Coordinates of C-alpha atoms in Angstrom, one line a residue:
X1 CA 27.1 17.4 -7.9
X2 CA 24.0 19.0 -10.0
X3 CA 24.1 15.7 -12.3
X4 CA 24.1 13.2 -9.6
X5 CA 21.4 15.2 -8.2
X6 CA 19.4 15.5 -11.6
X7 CA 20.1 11.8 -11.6
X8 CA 18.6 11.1 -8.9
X9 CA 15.5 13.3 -9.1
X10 CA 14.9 11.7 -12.7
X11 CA 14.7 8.3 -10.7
X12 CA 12.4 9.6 -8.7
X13 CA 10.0 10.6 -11.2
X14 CA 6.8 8.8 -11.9
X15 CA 7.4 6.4 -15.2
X16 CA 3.7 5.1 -15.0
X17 CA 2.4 6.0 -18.6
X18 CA -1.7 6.2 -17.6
X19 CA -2.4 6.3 -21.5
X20 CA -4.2 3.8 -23.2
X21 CA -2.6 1.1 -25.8
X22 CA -4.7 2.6 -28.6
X23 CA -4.3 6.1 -28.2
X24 CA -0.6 5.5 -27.6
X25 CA -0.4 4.1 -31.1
X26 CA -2.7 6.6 -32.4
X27 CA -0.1 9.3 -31.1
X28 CA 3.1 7.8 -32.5
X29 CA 1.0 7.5 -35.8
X30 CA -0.2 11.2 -36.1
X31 CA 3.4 12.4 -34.8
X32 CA 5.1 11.0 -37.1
X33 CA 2.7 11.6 -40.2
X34 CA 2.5 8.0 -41.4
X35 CA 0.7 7.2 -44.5
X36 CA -2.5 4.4 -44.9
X37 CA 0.4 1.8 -45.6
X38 CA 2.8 2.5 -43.1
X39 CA 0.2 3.1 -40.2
X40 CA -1.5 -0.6 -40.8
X41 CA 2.2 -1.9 -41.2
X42 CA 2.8 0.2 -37.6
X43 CA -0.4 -1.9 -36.3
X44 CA 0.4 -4.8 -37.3
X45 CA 3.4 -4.8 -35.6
X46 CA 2.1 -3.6 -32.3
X47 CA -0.6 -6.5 -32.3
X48 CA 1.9 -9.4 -32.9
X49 CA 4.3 -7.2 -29.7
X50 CA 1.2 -7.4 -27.7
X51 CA 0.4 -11.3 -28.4
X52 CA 4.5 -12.2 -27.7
X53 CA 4.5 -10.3 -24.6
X54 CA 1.1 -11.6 -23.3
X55 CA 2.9 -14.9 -24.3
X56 CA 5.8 -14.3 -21.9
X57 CA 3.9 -13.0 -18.9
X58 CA 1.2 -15.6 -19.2
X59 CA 4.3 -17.8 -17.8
X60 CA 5.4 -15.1 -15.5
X61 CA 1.9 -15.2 -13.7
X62 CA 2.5 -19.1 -13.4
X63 CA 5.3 -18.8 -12.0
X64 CA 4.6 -15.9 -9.3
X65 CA 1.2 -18.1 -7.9
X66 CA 3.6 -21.0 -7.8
X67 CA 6.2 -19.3 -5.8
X68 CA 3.2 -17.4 -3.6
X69 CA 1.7 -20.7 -3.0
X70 CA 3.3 -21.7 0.6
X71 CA 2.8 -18.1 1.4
X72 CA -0.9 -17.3 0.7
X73 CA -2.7 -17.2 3.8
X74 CA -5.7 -18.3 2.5
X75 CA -3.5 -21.8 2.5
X76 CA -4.0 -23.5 6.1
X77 CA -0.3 -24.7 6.0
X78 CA 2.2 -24.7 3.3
X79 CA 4.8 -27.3 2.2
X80 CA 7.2 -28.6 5.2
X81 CA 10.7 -26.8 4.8
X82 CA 13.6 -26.4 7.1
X83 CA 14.1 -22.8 7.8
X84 CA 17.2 -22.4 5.0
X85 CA 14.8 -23.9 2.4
X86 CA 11.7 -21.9 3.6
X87 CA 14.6 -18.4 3.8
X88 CA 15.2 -19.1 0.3
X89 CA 11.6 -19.4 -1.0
X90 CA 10.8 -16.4 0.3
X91 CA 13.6 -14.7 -1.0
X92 CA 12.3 -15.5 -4.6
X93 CA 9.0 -15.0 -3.7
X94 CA 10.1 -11.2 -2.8
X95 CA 12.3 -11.1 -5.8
X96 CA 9.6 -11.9 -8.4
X97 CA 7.0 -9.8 -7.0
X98 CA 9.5 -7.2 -6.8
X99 CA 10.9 -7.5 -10.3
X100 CA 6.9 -7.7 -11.6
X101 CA 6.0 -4.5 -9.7
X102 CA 9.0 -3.0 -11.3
X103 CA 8.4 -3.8 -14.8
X104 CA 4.3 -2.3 -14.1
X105 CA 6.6 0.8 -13.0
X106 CA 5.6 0.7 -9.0
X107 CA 8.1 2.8 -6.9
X108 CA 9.3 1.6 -3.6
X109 CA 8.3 4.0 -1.1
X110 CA 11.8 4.6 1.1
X111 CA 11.3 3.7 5.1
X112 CA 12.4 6.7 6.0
X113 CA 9.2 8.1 4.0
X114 CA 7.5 5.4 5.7
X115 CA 8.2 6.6 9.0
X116 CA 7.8 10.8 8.6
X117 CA 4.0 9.6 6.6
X118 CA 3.2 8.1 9.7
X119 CA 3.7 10.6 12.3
X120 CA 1.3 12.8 10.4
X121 CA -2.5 11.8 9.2
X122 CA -4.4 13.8 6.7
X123 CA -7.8 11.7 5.7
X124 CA -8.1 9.8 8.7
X125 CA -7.1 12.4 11.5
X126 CA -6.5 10.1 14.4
X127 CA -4.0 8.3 16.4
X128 CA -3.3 5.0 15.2
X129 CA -1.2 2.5 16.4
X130 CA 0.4 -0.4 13.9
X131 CA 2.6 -3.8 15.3
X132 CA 5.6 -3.3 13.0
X133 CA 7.6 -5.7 14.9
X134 CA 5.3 -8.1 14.6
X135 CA 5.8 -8.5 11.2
X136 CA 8.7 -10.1 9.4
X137 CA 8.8 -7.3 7.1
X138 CA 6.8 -4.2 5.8
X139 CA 7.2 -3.3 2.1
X140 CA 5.3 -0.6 0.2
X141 CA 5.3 0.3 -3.5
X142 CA 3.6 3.5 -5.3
X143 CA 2.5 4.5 -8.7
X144 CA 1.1 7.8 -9.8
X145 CA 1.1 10.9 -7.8
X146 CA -1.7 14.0 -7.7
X147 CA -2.4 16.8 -5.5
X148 CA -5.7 17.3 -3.4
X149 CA -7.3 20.2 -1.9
X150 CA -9.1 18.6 1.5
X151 CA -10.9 20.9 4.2
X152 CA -10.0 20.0 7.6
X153 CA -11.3 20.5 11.4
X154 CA -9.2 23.5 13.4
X155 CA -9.8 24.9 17.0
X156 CA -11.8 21.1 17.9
X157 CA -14.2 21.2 15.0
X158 CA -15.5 25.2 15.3
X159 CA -13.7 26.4 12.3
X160 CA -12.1 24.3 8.8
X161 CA -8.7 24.9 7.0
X162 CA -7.8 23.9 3.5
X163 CA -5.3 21.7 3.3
X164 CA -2.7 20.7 0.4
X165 CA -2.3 17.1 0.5
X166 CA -0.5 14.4 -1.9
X167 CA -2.5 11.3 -2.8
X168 CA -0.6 8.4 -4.2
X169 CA -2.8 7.0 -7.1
X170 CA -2.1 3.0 -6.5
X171 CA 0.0 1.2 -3.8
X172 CA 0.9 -2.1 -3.0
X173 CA 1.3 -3.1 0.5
X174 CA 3.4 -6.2 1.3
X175 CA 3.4 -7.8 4.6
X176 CA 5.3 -10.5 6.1
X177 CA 4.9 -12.4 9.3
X178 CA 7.0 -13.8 11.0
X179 CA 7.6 -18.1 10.9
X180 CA 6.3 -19.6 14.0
X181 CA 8.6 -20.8 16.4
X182 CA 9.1 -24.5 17.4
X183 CA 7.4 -26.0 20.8
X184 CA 8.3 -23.6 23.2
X185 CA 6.1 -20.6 22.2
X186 CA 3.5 -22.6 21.1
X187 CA 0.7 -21.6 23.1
X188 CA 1.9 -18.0 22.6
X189 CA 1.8 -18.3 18.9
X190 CA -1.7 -19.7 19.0
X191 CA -3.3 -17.0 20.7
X192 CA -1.4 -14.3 18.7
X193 CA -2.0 -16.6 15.1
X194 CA -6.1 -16.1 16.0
X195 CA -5.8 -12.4 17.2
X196 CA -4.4 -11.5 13.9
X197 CA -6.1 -14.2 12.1
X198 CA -3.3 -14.6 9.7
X199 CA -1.1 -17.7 10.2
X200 CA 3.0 -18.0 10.9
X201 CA 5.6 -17.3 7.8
X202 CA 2.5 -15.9 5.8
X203 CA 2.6 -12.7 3.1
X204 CA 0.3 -10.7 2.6
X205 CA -0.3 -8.1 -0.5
X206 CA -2.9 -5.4 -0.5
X207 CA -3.7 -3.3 -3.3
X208 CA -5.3 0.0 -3.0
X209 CA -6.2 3.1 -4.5
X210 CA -6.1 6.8 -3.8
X211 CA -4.4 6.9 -0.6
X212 CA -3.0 10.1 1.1
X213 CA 0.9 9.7 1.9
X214 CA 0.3 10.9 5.4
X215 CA -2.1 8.0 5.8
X216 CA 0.1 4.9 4.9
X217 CA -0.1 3.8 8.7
X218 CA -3.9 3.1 8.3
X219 CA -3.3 0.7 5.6
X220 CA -1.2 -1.9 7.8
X221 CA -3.3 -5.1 9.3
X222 CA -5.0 -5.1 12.5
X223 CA -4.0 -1.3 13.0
X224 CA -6.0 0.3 15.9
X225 CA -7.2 3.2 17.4
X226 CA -5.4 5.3 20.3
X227 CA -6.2 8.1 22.1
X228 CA -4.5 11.3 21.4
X229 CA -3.7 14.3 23.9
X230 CA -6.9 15.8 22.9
X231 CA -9.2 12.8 23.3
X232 CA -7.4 11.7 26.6
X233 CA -7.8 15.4 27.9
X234 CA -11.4 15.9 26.4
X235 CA -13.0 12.4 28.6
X236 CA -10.3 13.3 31.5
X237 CA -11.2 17.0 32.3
X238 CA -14.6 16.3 32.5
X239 CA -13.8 12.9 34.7
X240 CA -11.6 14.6 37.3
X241 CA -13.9 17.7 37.3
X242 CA -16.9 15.4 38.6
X243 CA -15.4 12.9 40.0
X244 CA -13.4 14.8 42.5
X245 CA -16.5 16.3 44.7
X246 CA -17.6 13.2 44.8
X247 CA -14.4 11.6 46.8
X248 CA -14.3 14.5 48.8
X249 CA -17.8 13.5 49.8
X250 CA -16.7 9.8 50.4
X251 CA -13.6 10.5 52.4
X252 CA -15.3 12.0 55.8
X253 CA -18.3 9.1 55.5
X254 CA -15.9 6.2 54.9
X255 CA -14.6 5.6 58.0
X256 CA -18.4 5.4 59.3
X257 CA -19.1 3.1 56.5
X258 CA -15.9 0.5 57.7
X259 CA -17.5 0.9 61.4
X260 CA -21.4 0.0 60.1
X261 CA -20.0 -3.1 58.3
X262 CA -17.9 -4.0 61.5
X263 CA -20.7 -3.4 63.5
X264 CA -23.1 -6.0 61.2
X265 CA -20.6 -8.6 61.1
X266 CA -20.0 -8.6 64.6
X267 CA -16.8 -7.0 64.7
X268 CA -17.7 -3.8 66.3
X269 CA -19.6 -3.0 69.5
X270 CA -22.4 -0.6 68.9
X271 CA -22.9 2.4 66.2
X272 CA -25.5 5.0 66.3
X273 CA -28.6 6.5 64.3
X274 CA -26.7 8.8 62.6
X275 CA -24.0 6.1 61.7
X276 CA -26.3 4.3 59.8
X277 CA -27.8 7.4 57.8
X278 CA -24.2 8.3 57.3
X279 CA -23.1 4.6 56.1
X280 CA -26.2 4.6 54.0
X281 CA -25.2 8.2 52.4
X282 CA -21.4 6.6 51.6
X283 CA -22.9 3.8 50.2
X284 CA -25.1 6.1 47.5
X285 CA -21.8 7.3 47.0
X286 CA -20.1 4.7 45.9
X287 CA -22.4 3.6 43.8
X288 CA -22.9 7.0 42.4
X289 CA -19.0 6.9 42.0
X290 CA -19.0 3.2 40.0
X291 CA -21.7 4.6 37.8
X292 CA -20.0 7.8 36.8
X293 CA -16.2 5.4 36.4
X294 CA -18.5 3.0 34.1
X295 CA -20.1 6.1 31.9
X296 CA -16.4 7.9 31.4
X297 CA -15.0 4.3 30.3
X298 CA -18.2 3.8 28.0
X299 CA -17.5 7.5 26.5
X300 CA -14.0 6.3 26.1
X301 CA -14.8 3.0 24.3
X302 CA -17.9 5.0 22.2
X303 CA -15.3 7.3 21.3
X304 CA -12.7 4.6 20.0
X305 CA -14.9 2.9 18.1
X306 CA -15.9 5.8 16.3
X307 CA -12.4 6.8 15.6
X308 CA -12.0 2.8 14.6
X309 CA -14.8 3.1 12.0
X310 CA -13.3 6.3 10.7
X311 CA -10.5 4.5 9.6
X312 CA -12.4 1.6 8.5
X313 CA -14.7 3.3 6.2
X314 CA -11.8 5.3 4.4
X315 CA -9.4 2.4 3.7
X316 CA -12.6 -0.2 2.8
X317 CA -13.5 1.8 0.1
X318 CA -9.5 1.9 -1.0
X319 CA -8.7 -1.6 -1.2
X320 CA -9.0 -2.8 -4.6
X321 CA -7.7 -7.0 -4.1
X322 CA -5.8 -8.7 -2.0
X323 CA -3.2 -11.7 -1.7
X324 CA -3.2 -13.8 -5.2
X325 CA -5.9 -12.2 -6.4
X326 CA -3.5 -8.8 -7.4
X327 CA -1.3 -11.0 -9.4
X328 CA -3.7 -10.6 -12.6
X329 CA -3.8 -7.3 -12.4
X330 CA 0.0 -6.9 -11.5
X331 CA 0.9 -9.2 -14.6
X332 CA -1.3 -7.5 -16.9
X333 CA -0.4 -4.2 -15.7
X334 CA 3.5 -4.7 -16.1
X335 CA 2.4 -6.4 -19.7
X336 CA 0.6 -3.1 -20.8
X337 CA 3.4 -0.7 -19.5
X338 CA 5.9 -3.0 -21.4
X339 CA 4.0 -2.9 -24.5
X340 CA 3.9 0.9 -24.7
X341 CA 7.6 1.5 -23.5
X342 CA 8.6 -0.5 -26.6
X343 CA 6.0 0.5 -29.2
X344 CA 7.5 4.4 -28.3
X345 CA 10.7 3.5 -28.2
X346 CA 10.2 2.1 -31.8
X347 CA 8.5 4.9 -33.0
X348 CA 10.8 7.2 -32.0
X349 CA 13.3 5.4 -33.6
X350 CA 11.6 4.8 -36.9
X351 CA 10.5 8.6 -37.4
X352 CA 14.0 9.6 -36.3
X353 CA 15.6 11.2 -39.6
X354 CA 18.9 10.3 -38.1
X355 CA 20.0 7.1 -35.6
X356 CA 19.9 8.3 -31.9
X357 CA 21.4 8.3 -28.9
X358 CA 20.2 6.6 -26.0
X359 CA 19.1 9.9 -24.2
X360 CA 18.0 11.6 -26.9
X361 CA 15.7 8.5 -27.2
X362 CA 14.6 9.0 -24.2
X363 CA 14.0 12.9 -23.9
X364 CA 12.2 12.6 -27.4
X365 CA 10.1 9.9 -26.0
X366 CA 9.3 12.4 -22.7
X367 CA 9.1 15.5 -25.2
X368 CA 6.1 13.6 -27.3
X369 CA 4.6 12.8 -23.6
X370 CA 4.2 16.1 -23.2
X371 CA 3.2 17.1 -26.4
X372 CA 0.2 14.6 -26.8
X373 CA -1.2 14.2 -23.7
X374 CA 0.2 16.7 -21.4
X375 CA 2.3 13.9 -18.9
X376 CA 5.7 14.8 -18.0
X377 CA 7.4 11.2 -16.9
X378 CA 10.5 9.8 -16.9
X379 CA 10.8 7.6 -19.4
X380 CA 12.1 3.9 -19.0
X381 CA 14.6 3.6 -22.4
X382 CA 16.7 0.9 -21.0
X383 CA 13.6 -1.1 -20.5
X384 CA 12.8 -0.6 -23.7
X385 CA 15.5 -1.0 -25.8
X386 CA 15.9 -4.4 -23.5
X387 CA 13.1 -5.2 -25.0
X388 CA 13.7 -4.0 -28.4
X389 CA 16.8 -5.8 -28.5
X390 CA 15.5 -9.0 -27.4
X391 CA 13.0 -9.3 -30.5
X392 CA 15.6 -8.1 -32.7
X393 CA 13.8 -4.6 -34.0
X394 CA 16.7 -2.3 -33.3
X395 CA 20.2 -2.1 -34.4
X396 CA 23.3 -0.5 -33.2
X397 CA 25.1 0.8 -29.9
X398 CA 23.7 3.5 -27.5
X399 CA 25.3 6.4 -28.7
X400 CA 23.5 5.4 -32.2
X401 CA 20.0 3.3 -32.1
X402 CA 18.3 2.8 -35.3
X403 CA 15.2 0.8 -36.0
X404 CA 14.5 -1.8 -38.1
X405 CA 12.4 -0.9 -40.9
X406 CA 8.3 -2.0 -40.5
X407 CA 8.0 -5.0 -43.2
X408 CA 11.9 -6.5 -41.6
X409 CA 10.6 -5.6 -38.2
X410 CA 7.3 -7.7 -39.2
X411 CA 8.9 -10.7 -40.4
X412 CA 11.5 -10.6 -37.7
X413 CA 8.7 -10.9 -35.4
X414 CA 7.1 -13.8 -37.0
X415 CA 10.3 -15.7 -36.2
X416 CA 9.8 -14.8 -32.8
X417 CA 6.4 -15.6 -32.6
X418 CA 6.9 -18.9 -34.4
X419 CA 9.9 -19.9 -31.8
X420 CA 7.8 -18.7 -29.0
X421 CA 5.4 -21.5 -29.6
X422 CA 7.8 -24.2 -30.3
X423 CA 9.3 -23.8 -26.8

C-alpha cells in the first residue's frame, strides 16, 4: 500500500526541467569533473542530439497543423466527412496533441480537480458561469507549480486577509465544440454558431501563463459574470427598502387613477377635483416607480460589467497564443525537454563508475537536480532511455544501463544523422 501510494505521488510530481540547454550541459560537465577533451567531446555530442531531434519534430509539427487543419476555427469550413471519418480525425487530432504535450512534460489536470477549482476563485473573486455542455469536450493540461501570497477583501472590502494560493506556471486549455447537426436545428445552430463566434466541430487551444488553480473556470470561452448572494442582496436591500413606500403610496391612489382614465375615455360618468389631484399624484408615482426599477437594473448591469472586466483584464494579460499558433512553441518545447532528459540520462551514465539500474538512474538524475540548481522533479528515465536506445548510445537491460563511450557515441550518431537525411 505505501509503494502504490509513493508511486502515484512520484507521477504526480512536476517533470518540467525549467533549466536551460547550456547550463544543463554545463552541470553534467562540472559534476562529473570532465577534462578539456572529454567536455568538447560531451558537446559535440549534445549539438549533433539537438540537430536529430530538431530533425524529428520538425516533422512532428507537420504533421500536428495537418491533422489541426479541419479543426482550426480560423478555417470557415473544413474538409466534408461523414461523422465516422470526421470521429476519427478528431481522435488523432487529440492523440497527437496529447502525446506532444506529454513529451514537453504537461500534466493533465484530473476533472475532478476541474470541478473543486471551480467552486472556489482566488484572483478573480466573482461568480462566473461557463457552458460546459456546450462543448464537445473540455481538456486542460499544467506544467510547473509555485505558491503565492495574495491579499484579499474580508467583511465587503473594510479589512484584507492574506491568502496562500497555488499558481500553475503554464496551462493549456483545449476546447471542443460540438459538430453541427443536419437540417433540423439549423436555425438554432446559426444563432448559437455567432453568439460564440466559433463554428460547429471546431477546437480550440489556449495557452496561458500564471494562472491560480481556483481560477481555471475564468479561462473557458464566452464565460460570464453572475451575481452572487452578496451582489443580489447588496442591489436588492436597497431596492425593496425604497421601493416598498413607494407601492404603499400607489396602492390607495390606484383605484382613482383606473376611474380618471375611465372617466377621459368615456367609460365613467363623472370624477371630482380631488380625483384628478389624486390621479395626477399616482401618476408621479409611477413614474417615480419606473425611474427607481430602471436605476436598480442600471446598478445591476454597471455592476456586471465591472465584475466582467475583472475577469477580462486578469486572463488577457495570461494568455500567451492561441489555436495553431501554440504548436511552435508546444514542438519546440517538447524538443528542448527531450534534449535535456537524454543528455542527463547519458551523463549519468557515462560518469557512473559502475552500470546502473534503471532507478538508480533516475534518483541520481533527481539527486544532481537538486544539487545544481535546487529543483526537486521527478525525473522521466523511461523517456529517456527511449530515447537513448533509439540512437544506439546505451547498452544493456534495466537492471544494468551502461553508456556508450563519447568518440563510439559520436560516430554512432553520425550514422544516425546521415540515415536521418537519406529518409
Amino acid at each position: 500500500m505505501v509503494e502504490a501510494k509513493e508511486t502515484v505521488t512520484a507521477s504526480r510530481r512536476d517533470r518540467f526541467i525549467p533549466i536551460r540547454k547550456s547550463d544543463v550541459l554545463d552541470a553534467v560537465i562540472s559534476h562529473g569533473g570532465l577534462d578539456d577533451a572529454q567536455a568538447s567531446d560531451l558537446r559535440q555530442l549534445a549539438h549533433m542530439l539537438g540537430a536529430i531531434l530538431h530533425h524529428e519534430y520538425f516533422d512532428e509539427l507537420d504533421r500536428l497543423r495537418d491533422a489541426y487543419f479541419d479543426f482550426d476555427p480560423e478555417v470557415p469550413l473544413g474538409r466534408h466527412r461523414s461523422p465516422e471519418e470526421s470521429d476519427t480525425a478528431y481522435r488523432n487530432l487529440t492523440d497527437e496533441f496529447v502525446r506532444v504535450l506529454g513529451e514537453a512534460n504537461f500534466i493533465e489536470i484530473p476533472h475532478d480537480e476541474i470541478e473543486r477549482a471551480f467552486s472556489e476563485h482566488a484572483l478573480v473573486r466573482v461568480k462566473l458561469k461557463a457552458p460546459i455542455s456546450d462543448y464537445r469536450a473540455v481538456r486542460m493540461f499544467r506544467r510547473g507549480t509555485h505558491q503565492e501570497t495574495i491579499e484579499v477583501p474580508a467583511l465587503y472590502g473594510l479589512r484584507r486577509r492574506k491568502q496562500e494560493i497555488e499558481v500553475y506556471d503554464d496551462i493549456i486549455l483545449m476546447v471542443a465544440t460540438k459538430p453541427d447537426e443536419p437540417t433540423k436545428k439549423k436555425r438554432k445552430t446559426a444563432a448559437w454558431r455567432g453568439r460564440n463566434k466559433i463554428r460547429g466541430g471546431a477546437v480550440l487551444f489556449k495557452y496561458f501563463r500564471h494562472i491560480a488553480r481556483f481560477d481555471l473556470e475564468a479561462l473557458l470561452p464566452n464565460v460570464r459574470v453572475v451575481m452572487g448572494l452578496r451582489e443580489q442582496l447588496t442591489l436588492g436591500v436597497p431596492a425593496l427598502v425604497g421601493g416598498v413606500p413607494i407601492l404603499l403610496k400607489l396602492a390607495s391612489t390606484l383605484t382613482v387613477l383606473f376611474i380618471v382614465a375611465g372617466f377621459y375615455l368615456g367609460l365613467s360618468g363623472t370624477v371630482h377635483d380631488n380625483d384628478t389631484e389624486q390621479a395626477l399624484a399616482a401618476l408621479s408615482g409611477l413614474f417615480a416607480l419606473g425611474a427607481f426599477i430602471l436605476r436598480q437594473w442600471g446598478n445591476f448591469h454597471r455592476q456586471s460589467l465591472i465584475h466582467q472586466k475583472q475577469v477580462t483584464d486578469n486572463i488577457y494579460f495570461r494568455n500567451v497564443n492561441n489555436n495553431s499558433g501554440i504548436f511552435n512553441y508546444l514542438i519546440g518545447e517538447a524538443e528542448d525537454q527531450d534534449w535535456k532528459e537524454a543528455v542527463l540520462a547519458y551523463g549519468g551514465l557515462l560518469l557512473a563508475s559502475v552500470p546502473l539500474s534503471r532507478a538508480a538512474l533516475g534518483s541520481h538524475v533527481e539527486e544532481l537536480l537538486q544539487q545544481m540548481f535546487g529543483l526537486v522533479r521527478a525525473f522521466n528515465v523511461d523517456e529517456a532511455l527511449i530515447r537513448l536506445r533509439e540512437f544506439g548510445l546505451v547498452s544493456g537491460d534495466d537492471d544494468a544501463l551502461s553508456a556508450l563511450p563519447l568518440r563510439e557515441a559520436i560516430a554512432q550518431l553520425e550514422r544516425v544523422w546521415a540515415n536521418a537525411l537519406r529518409s
